[in-house]
Amino acid sequence: HPNPNHAAQIILEDIDHGCCRPACAVLGLAAMSSPSASSPSSSWVAEQFVPKFYDVLHKHPDFLSRFYKENSILSVWTDEHATAQGDLQAIQDVISNTIAHAQCFPQHVDSMYSIDRSVCIQVVGVMLLQGRERQYVQTFFLATQEHGFFVLNDMLHVFPATKESLPQPAPSPVAPIPPALARPAMQEEVAPYVPNPKLLQEMQASFNSSSPTMNGPAQQHPPPPMPPA
């Protein structure tokens, strides 16, 4: 953080119910005598602005329009496209109807100085919107004013929720099988089948009586006659 005696000191107001200064006083950068090397870096301005902006969006979205001015332009892409320009109430209405109370988790923040010491900031992160995690990209153009900055341009694009981010139903617990329905365990091995010996004898006798040529003594056949000399 810069030195407390720094000529360019960020003034951040703690927004609370009923104690907010007029519009454009939420984020102020104390007047600088000149845009010299002693000015804070653009990344330092972004570090002060981004967390404050998203904190107000989540906790007090009805006050978020105080970051803007009458000539500000807001563009929000969520499931539909909404824009507002030239009217703080219109800007507040767009915020209330699209991203109010959203939680933003920045993953990358880039910044650079622009014309007249204004600051351009781009944020890439994940937004928790209506119970779904969605990737988003937001670009701010912080223009200078007498006592610091205000949001002149704000472009927000919230991408559709992916299937992976949708809440998955919890698996149903598998109920144990009641003991009465469970298959009984085998207590002992089943003995191999052994035929009745008496039955085998009867079957053998029946077979022998029906096939005498196969089981009796071999029959004697006379030799064939000799051919005449």
mmCIF file of C-alpha atoms in Angstrom:
data_model
loop_
_atom_site.group_PDB
_atom_site.id
_atom_site.type_symbol
_atom_site.label_atom_id
_atom_site.label_comp_id
_atom_site.label_asym_id
_atom_site.label_seq_id
_atom_site.Cartn_x
_atom_site.Cartn_y
_atom_site.Cartn_z
ATOM 1 C CA HIS A 1 0.000 0.000 0.000
ATOM 2 C CA PRO A 2 1.223 3.534 -0.653
ATOM 3 C CA ASN A 3 2.474 5.827 2.019
ATOM 4 C CA PRO A 4 -0.340 7.540 3.997
ATOM 5 C CA ASN A 5 1.182 10.888 3.025
ATOM 6 C CA HIS A 6 1.068 9.943 -0.656
ATOM 7 C CA ALA A 7 -0.385 12.709 -2.812
ATOM 8 C CA ALA A 8 -2.674 10.197 -4.468
ATOM 9 C CA GLN A 9 -4.498 8.334 -1.731
ATOM 10 C CA ILE A 10 -7.538 6.178 -2.431
ATOM 11 C CA ILE A 11 -10.611 7.220 -0.450
ATOM 12 C CA LEU A 12 -12.983 4.314 0.032
ATOM 13 C CA GLU A 13 -16.250 4.888 1.793
ATOM 14 C CA ASP A 14 -17.758 2.121 3.938
ATOM 15 C CA ILE A 15 -21.215 1.846 2.469
ATOM 16 C CA ASP A 16 -23.925 1.116 4.991
ATOM 17 C CA HIS A 17 -27.630 1.680 5.232
ATOM 18 C CA GLY A 18 -28.423 5.386 5.264
ATOM 19 C CA CYS A 19 -24.850 6.668 5.372
ATOM 20 C CA CYS A 20 -23.726 7.096 1.792
ATOM 21 C CA ARG A 21 -22.439 10.267 0.286
ATOM 22 C CA PRO A 22 -23.710 11.500 -3.085
ATOM 23 C CA ALA A 23 -23.020 9.606 -6.276
ATOM 24 C CA CYS A 24 -19.413 9.279 -7.424
ATOM 25 C CA ALA A 25 -18.093 9.697 -3.874
ATOM 26 C CA VAL A 26 -17.790 5.981 -3.189
ATOM 27 C CA LEU A 27 -14.361 5.642 -4.777
ATOM 28 C CA GLY A 28 -12.187 8.715 -4.833
ATOM 29 C CA LEU A 29 -8.582 9.343 -5.654
ATOM 30 C CA ALA A 30 -7.309 12.449 -3.905
ATOM 31 C CA ALA A 31 -6.378 15.184 -6.316
ATOM 32 C CA MET A 32 -2.887 14.830 -7.723
ATOM 33 C CA SER A 33 -0.738 17.854 -8.334
ATOM 34 C CA SER A 34 0.586 16.299 -11.540
ATOM 35 C CA PRO A 35 0.662 12.898 -13.238
ATOM 36 C CA SER A 36 4.214 12.318 -12.113
ATOM 37 C CA ALA A 37 6.097 9.161 -11.214
ATOM 38 C CA SER A 38 4.769 9.510 -7.654
ATOM 39 C CA SER A 39 1.270 8.533 -8.867
ATOM 40 C CA PRO A 40 0.048 5.081 -7.806
ATOM 41 C CA SER A 41 0.261 2.339 -10.369
ATOM 42 C CA SER A 42 -2.799 1.236 -12.306
ATOM 43 C CA SER A 43 -2.586 -2.188 -10.638
ATOM 44 C CA TRP A 44 -2.762 -0.536 -7.214
ATOM 45 C CA VAL A 45 -5.906 1.363 -8.268
ATOM 46 C CA ALA A 46 -7.396 -1.925 -9.476
ATOM 47 C CA GLU A 47 -6.532 -3.632 -6.177
ATOM 48 C CA GLN A 48 -8.465 -0.953 -4.308
ATOM 49 C CA PHE A 49 -11.423 -0.758 -6.664
ATOM 50 C CA VAL A 50 -12.250 -4.359 -7.609
ATOM 51 C CA PRO A 51 -12.780 -5.856 -4.108
ATOM 52 C CA LYS A 52 -14.827 -2.852 -3.006
ATOM 53 C CA PHE A 53 -17.032 -2.938 -6.095
ATOM 54 C CA TYR A 54 -17.800 -6.649 -5.730
ATOM 55 C CA ASP A 55 -18.359 -6.356 -1.991
ATOM 56 C CA VAL A 56 -21.038 -3.695 -2.575
ATOM 57 C CA LEU A 57 -22.560 -5.786 -5.390
ATOM 58 C CA HIS A 58 -22.955 -8.746 -3.064
ATOM 59 C CA LYS A 59 -23.965 -7.034 0.195
ATOM 60 C CA HIS A 60 -25.586 -3.739 -0.858
ATOM 61 C CA PRO A 61 -26.505 -3.923 -4.572
ATOM 62 C CA ASP A 62 -28.975 -1.040 -4.195
ATOM 63 C CA PHE A 63 -25.987 1.281 -3.718
ATOM 64 C CA LEU A 64 -23.916 0.051 -6.656
ATOM 65 C CA SER A 65 -25.079 2.868 -8.958
ATOM 66 C CA ARG A 66 -23.056 5.266 -6.784
ATOM 67 C CA PHE A 67 -19.936 4.087 -8.601
ATOM 68 C CA TYR A 68 -21.332 5.627 -11.816
ATOM 69 C CA LYS A 69 -22.347 9.067 -13.113
ATOM 70 C CA GLU A 70 -25.102 10.331 -15.370
ATOM 71 C CA ASN A 71 -22.965 9.861 -18.498
ATOM 72 C CA SER A 72 -21.925 6.307 -17.596
ATOM 73 C CA ILE A 73 -22.761 3.327 -19.828
ATOM 74 C CA LEU A 74 -23.521 -0.152 -18.485
ATOM 75 C CA SER A 75 -23.809 -3.320 -20.575
ATOM 76 C CA VAL A 76 -24.683 -6.670 -18.981
ATOM 77 C CA TRP A 77 -24.866 -10.009 -20.790
ATOM 78 C CA THR A 78 -26.323 -12.819 -18.701
ATOM 79 C CA ASP A 79 -29.091 -14.946 -20.186
ATOM 80 C CA GLU A 80 -30.225 -11.790 -21.987
ATOM 81 C CA HIS A 81 -28.631 -8.471 -22.903
ATOM 82 C CA ALA A 82 -29.431 -5.345 -20.862
ATOM 83 C CA THR A 83 -27.978 -1.860 -21.207
ATOM 84 C CA ALA A 84 -28.380 1.496 -19.493
ATOM 85 C CA GLN A 85 -27.008 4.921 -20.330
ATOM 86 C CA GLY A 86 -27.482 8.477 -19.144
ATOM 87 C CA ASP A 87 -29.655 7.639 -16.133
ATOM 88 C CA LEU A 88 -28.440 6.376 -12.765
ATOM 89 C CA GLN A 89 -31.835 4.886 -11.964
ATOM 90 C CA ALA A 90 -31.762 2.933 -15.234
ATOM 91 C CA ILE A 91 -28.296 1.648 -14.339
ATOM 92 C CA GLN A 92 -29.548 0.610 -10.917
ATOM 93 C CA ASP A 93 -32.550 -1.159 -12.465
ATOM 94 C CA VAL A 94 -30.305 -3.205 -14.756
ATOM 95 C CA ILE A 95 -28.151 -4.217 -11.810
ATOM 96 C CA SER A 96 -31.170 -5.160 -9.703
ATOM 97 C CA ASN A 97 -32.696 -7.267 -12.494
ATOM 98 C CA THR A 98 -29.537 -9.138 -13.512
ATOM 99 C CA ILE A 99 -26.663 -9.492 -11.037
ATOM 100 C CA ALA A 100 -27.877 -8.194 -7.664
ATOM 101 C CA HIS A 101 -26.313 -10.089 -4.703
ATOM 102 C CA ALA A 102 -24.011 -12.067 -6.982
ATOM 103 C CA GLN A 103 -20.721 -13.242 -5.467
ATOM 104 C CA CYS A 104 -17.681 -12.676 -7.663
ATOM 105 C CA PHE A 105 -14.382 -14.491 -7.314
ATOM 106 C CA PRO A 106 -11.770 -12.769 -9.533
ATOM 107 C CA GLN A 107 -9.098 -15.071 -10.941
ATOM 108 C CA HIS A 108 -7.194 -12.596 -13.137
ATOM 109 C CA VAL A 109 -7.142 -8.801 -12.939
ATOM 110 C CA ASP A 110 -5.353 -6.709 -15.560
ATOM 111 C CA SER A 111 -5.111 -2.934 -15.609
ATOM 112 C CA MET A 112 -3.461 -0.077 -17.478
ATOM 113 C CA TYR A 113 -3.527 3.683 -17.584
ATOM 114 C CA SER A 114 -5.364 5.346 -20.454
ATOM 115 C CA ILE A 115 -6.025 8.870 -21.651
ATOM 116 C CA ASP A 116 -6.056 11.641 -19.018
ATOM 117 C CA ARG A 117 -4.811 9.187 -16.353
ATOM 118 C CA SER A 118 -7.981 7.137 -16.529
ATOM 119 C CA VAL A 119 -7.633 3.425 -15.749
ATOM 120 C CA CYS A 120 -8.864 0.454 -17.759
ATOM 121 C CA ILE A 121 -9.443 -2.732 -15.722
ATOM 122 C CA GLN A 122 -10.362 -6.193 -16.947
ATOM 123 C CA VAL A 123 -11.467 -8.947 -14.563
ATOM 124 C CA VAL A 124 -11.838 -12.655 -15.357
ATOM 125 C CA GLY A 125 -13.353 -14.920 -12.738
ATOM 126 C CA VAL A 126 -16.233 -17.026 -11.474
ATOM 127 C CA MET A 127 -19.579 -15.579 -10.437
ATOM 128 C CA LEU A 128 -22.045 -17.334 -8.162
ATOM 129 C CA LEU A 129 -25.348 -16.150 -9.626
ATOM 130 C CA GLN A 130 -28.691 -17.593 -8.520
ATOM 131 C CA GLY A 131 -27.034 -20.672 -7.093
ATOM 132 C CA ARG A 132 -24.937 -21.454 -10.187
ATOM 133 C CA GLU A 133 -21.246 -20.928 -10.802
ATOM 134 C CA ARG A 134 -20.628 -19.125 -14.094
ATOM 135 C CA GLN A 135 -17.497 -17.776 -15.738
ATOM 136 C CA TYR A 136 -17.495 -14.046 -16.413
ATOM 137 C CA VAL A 137 -15.418 -11.272 -17.945
ATOM 138 C CA GLN A 138 -15.893 -7.656 -16.862
ATOM 139 C CA THR A 139 -14.176 -4.543 -18.169
ATOM 140 C CA PHE A 140 -14.227 -1.197 -16.336
ATOM 141 C CA PHE A 141 -13.104 2.172 -17.620
ATOM 142 C CA LEU A 142 -12.471 4.397 -14.614
ATOM 143 C CA ALA A 143 -12.508 8.000 -15.762
ATOM 144 C CA THR A 144 -10.955 10.763 -13.712
ATOM 145 C CA GLN A 145 -12.955 13.423 -11.940
ATOM 146 C CA GLU A 146 -12.129 16.236 -9.526
ATOM 147 C CA HIS A 147 -11.589 13.921 -6.587
ATOM 148 C CA GLY A 148 -10.644 10.660 -8.209
ATOM 149 C CA PHE A 149 -12.424 8.139 -10.428
ATOM 150 C CA PHE A 150 -15.889 7.015 -11.430
ATOM 151 C CA VAL A 151 -17.043 4.133 -13.656
ATOM 152 C CA LEU A 152 -17.601 5.597 -17.108
ATOM 153 C CA ASN A 153 -17.900 2.284 -18.968
ATOM 154 C CA ASP A 154 -18.802 -1.111 -17.561
ATOM 155 C CA MET A 155 -19.097 -4.185 -19.793
ATOM 156 C CA LEU A 156 -19.991 -7.488 -18.131
ATOM 157 C CA HIS A 157 -20.399 -10.823 -19.917
ATOM 158 C CA VAL A 158 -21.570 -13.783 -17.828
ATOM 159 C CA PHE A 159 -21.213 -17.064 -19.691
ATOM 160 C CA PRO A 160 -23.816 -19.846 -19.515
ATOM 161 C CA ALA A 161 -23.496 -22.343 -16.714
ATOM 162 C CA THR A 162 -21.763 -25.555 -17.740
ATOM 163 C CA LYS A 163 -23.138 -28.987 -16.955
ATOM 164 C CA GLU A 164 -20.330 -29.565 -14.480
ATOM 165 C CA SER A 165 -21.406 -26.544 -12.453
ATOM 166 C CA LEU A 166 -25.028 -27.645 -12.103
ATOM 167 C CA PRO A 167 -25.903 -29.091 -8.715
ATOM 168 C CA GLN A 168 -25.924 -32.874 -8.847
ATOM 169 C CA PRO A 169 -28.514 -34.901 -6.893
ATOM 170 C CA ALA A 170 -27.106 -36.875 -4.018
ATOM 171 C CA PRO A 171 -27.003 -40.621 -4.617
ATOM 172 C CA SER A 172 -29.773 -42.568 -2.881
ATOM 173 C CA PRO A 173 -28.507 -44.737 -0.022
ATOM 174 C CA VAL A 174 -28.692 -48.458 -0.696
ATOM 175 C CA ALA A 175 -30.843 -50.161 1.938
ATOM 176 C CA PRO A 176 -29.462 -53.432 3.321
ATOM 177 C CA ILE A 177 -31.283 -56.641 2.342
ATOM 178 C CA PRO A 178 -33.519 -57.883 5.195
ATOM 179 C CA PRO A 179 -32.242 -61.113 6.738
ATOM 180 C CA ALA A 180 -35.526 -62.862 5.881
ATOM 181 C CA LEU A 181 -34.928 -62.172 2.140
ATOM 182 C CA ALA A 182 -31.247 -62.846 2.112
ATOM 183 C CA ARG A 183 -30.102 -66.092 0.440
ATOM 184 C CA PRO A 184 -29.098 -68.637 3.098
ATOM 185 C CA ALA A 185 -25.460 -69.514 3.145
ATOM 186 C CA MET A 186 -24.440 -73.071 2.237
ATOM 187 C CA GLN A 187 -23.635 -74.858 5.486
ATOM 188 C CA GLU A 188 -22.105 -77.981 3.910
ATOM 189 C CA GLU A 189 -21.142 -79.290 0.494
ATOM 190 C CA VAL A 190 -23.698 -81.310 -1.431
ATOM 191 C CA ALA A 191 -22.646 -85.029 -1.687
ATOM 192 C CA PRO A 192 -22.231 -86.377 -5.241
ATOM 193 C CA TYR A 193 -25.079 -88.524 -6.617
ATOM 194 C CA VAL A 194 -24.578 -92.326 -6.130
ATOM 195 C CA PRO A 195 -27.055 -94.668 -7.984
ATOM 196 C CA ASN A 196 -28.796 -97.491 -6.148
ATOM 197 C CA PRO A 197 -26.728 -100.729 -6.641
ATOM 198 C CA LYS A 198 -29.890 -102.858 -6.892
ATOM 199 C CA LEU A 199 -31.223 -100.606 -9.604
ATOM 200 C CA LEU A 200 -27.955 -100.952 -11.507
ATOM 201 C CA GLN A 201 -28.169 -104.774 -11.344
ATOM 202 C CA GLU A 202 -31.747 -104.778 -12.670
ATOM 203 C CA MET A 203 -30.774 -102.484 -15.516
ATOM 204 C CA GLN A 204 -27.773 -104.701 -16.383
ATOM 205 C CA ALA A 205 -29.885 -107.881 -16.389
ATOM 206 C CA SER A 206 -32.503 -106.328 -18.616
ATOM 207 C CA PHE A 207 -29.831 -105.186 -21.031
ATOM 208 C CA ASN A 208 -28.232 -108.683 -21.192
ATOM 209 C CA SER A 209 -31.536 -110.464 -21.869
ATOM 210 C CA SER A 210 -32.428 -108.178 -24.739
ATOM 211 C CA SER A 211 -28.991 -108.533 -26.456
ATOM 212 C CA PRO A 212 -27.935 -112.251 -26.337
ATOM 213 C CA THR A 213 -25.616 -112.061 -29.320
ATOM 214 C CA MET A 214 -23.563 -109.399 -27.658
ATOM 215 C CA ASN A 215 -23.222 -110.900 -24.192
ATOM 216 C CA GLY A 216 -23.585 -114.754 -24.753
ATOM 217 C CA PRO A 217 -20.949 -117.152 -26.026
ATOM 218 C CA ALA A 218 -19.746 -116.588 -29.516
ATOM 219 C CA GLN A 219 -21.759 -118.577 -32.137
ATOM 220 C CA GLN A 220 -19.897 -121.115 -34.380
ATOM 221 C CA HIS A 221 -20.477 -120.575 -38.095
ATOM 222 C CA PRO A 222 -19.512 -123.313 -40.640
ATOM 223 C CA PRO A 223 -16.687 -122.378 -42.959
ATOM 224 C CA PRO A 224 -17.687 -121.361 -46.446
ATOM 225 C CA PRO A 225 -17.639 -124.170 -49.153
ATOM 226 C CA MET A 226 -14.465 -124.631 -51.103
ATOM 227 C CA PRO A 227 -14.643 -123.702 -54.752
ATOM 228 C CA PRO A 228 -14.512 -126.689 -57.269
ATOM 229 C CA ALA A 229 -11.073 -127.665 -58.511
#
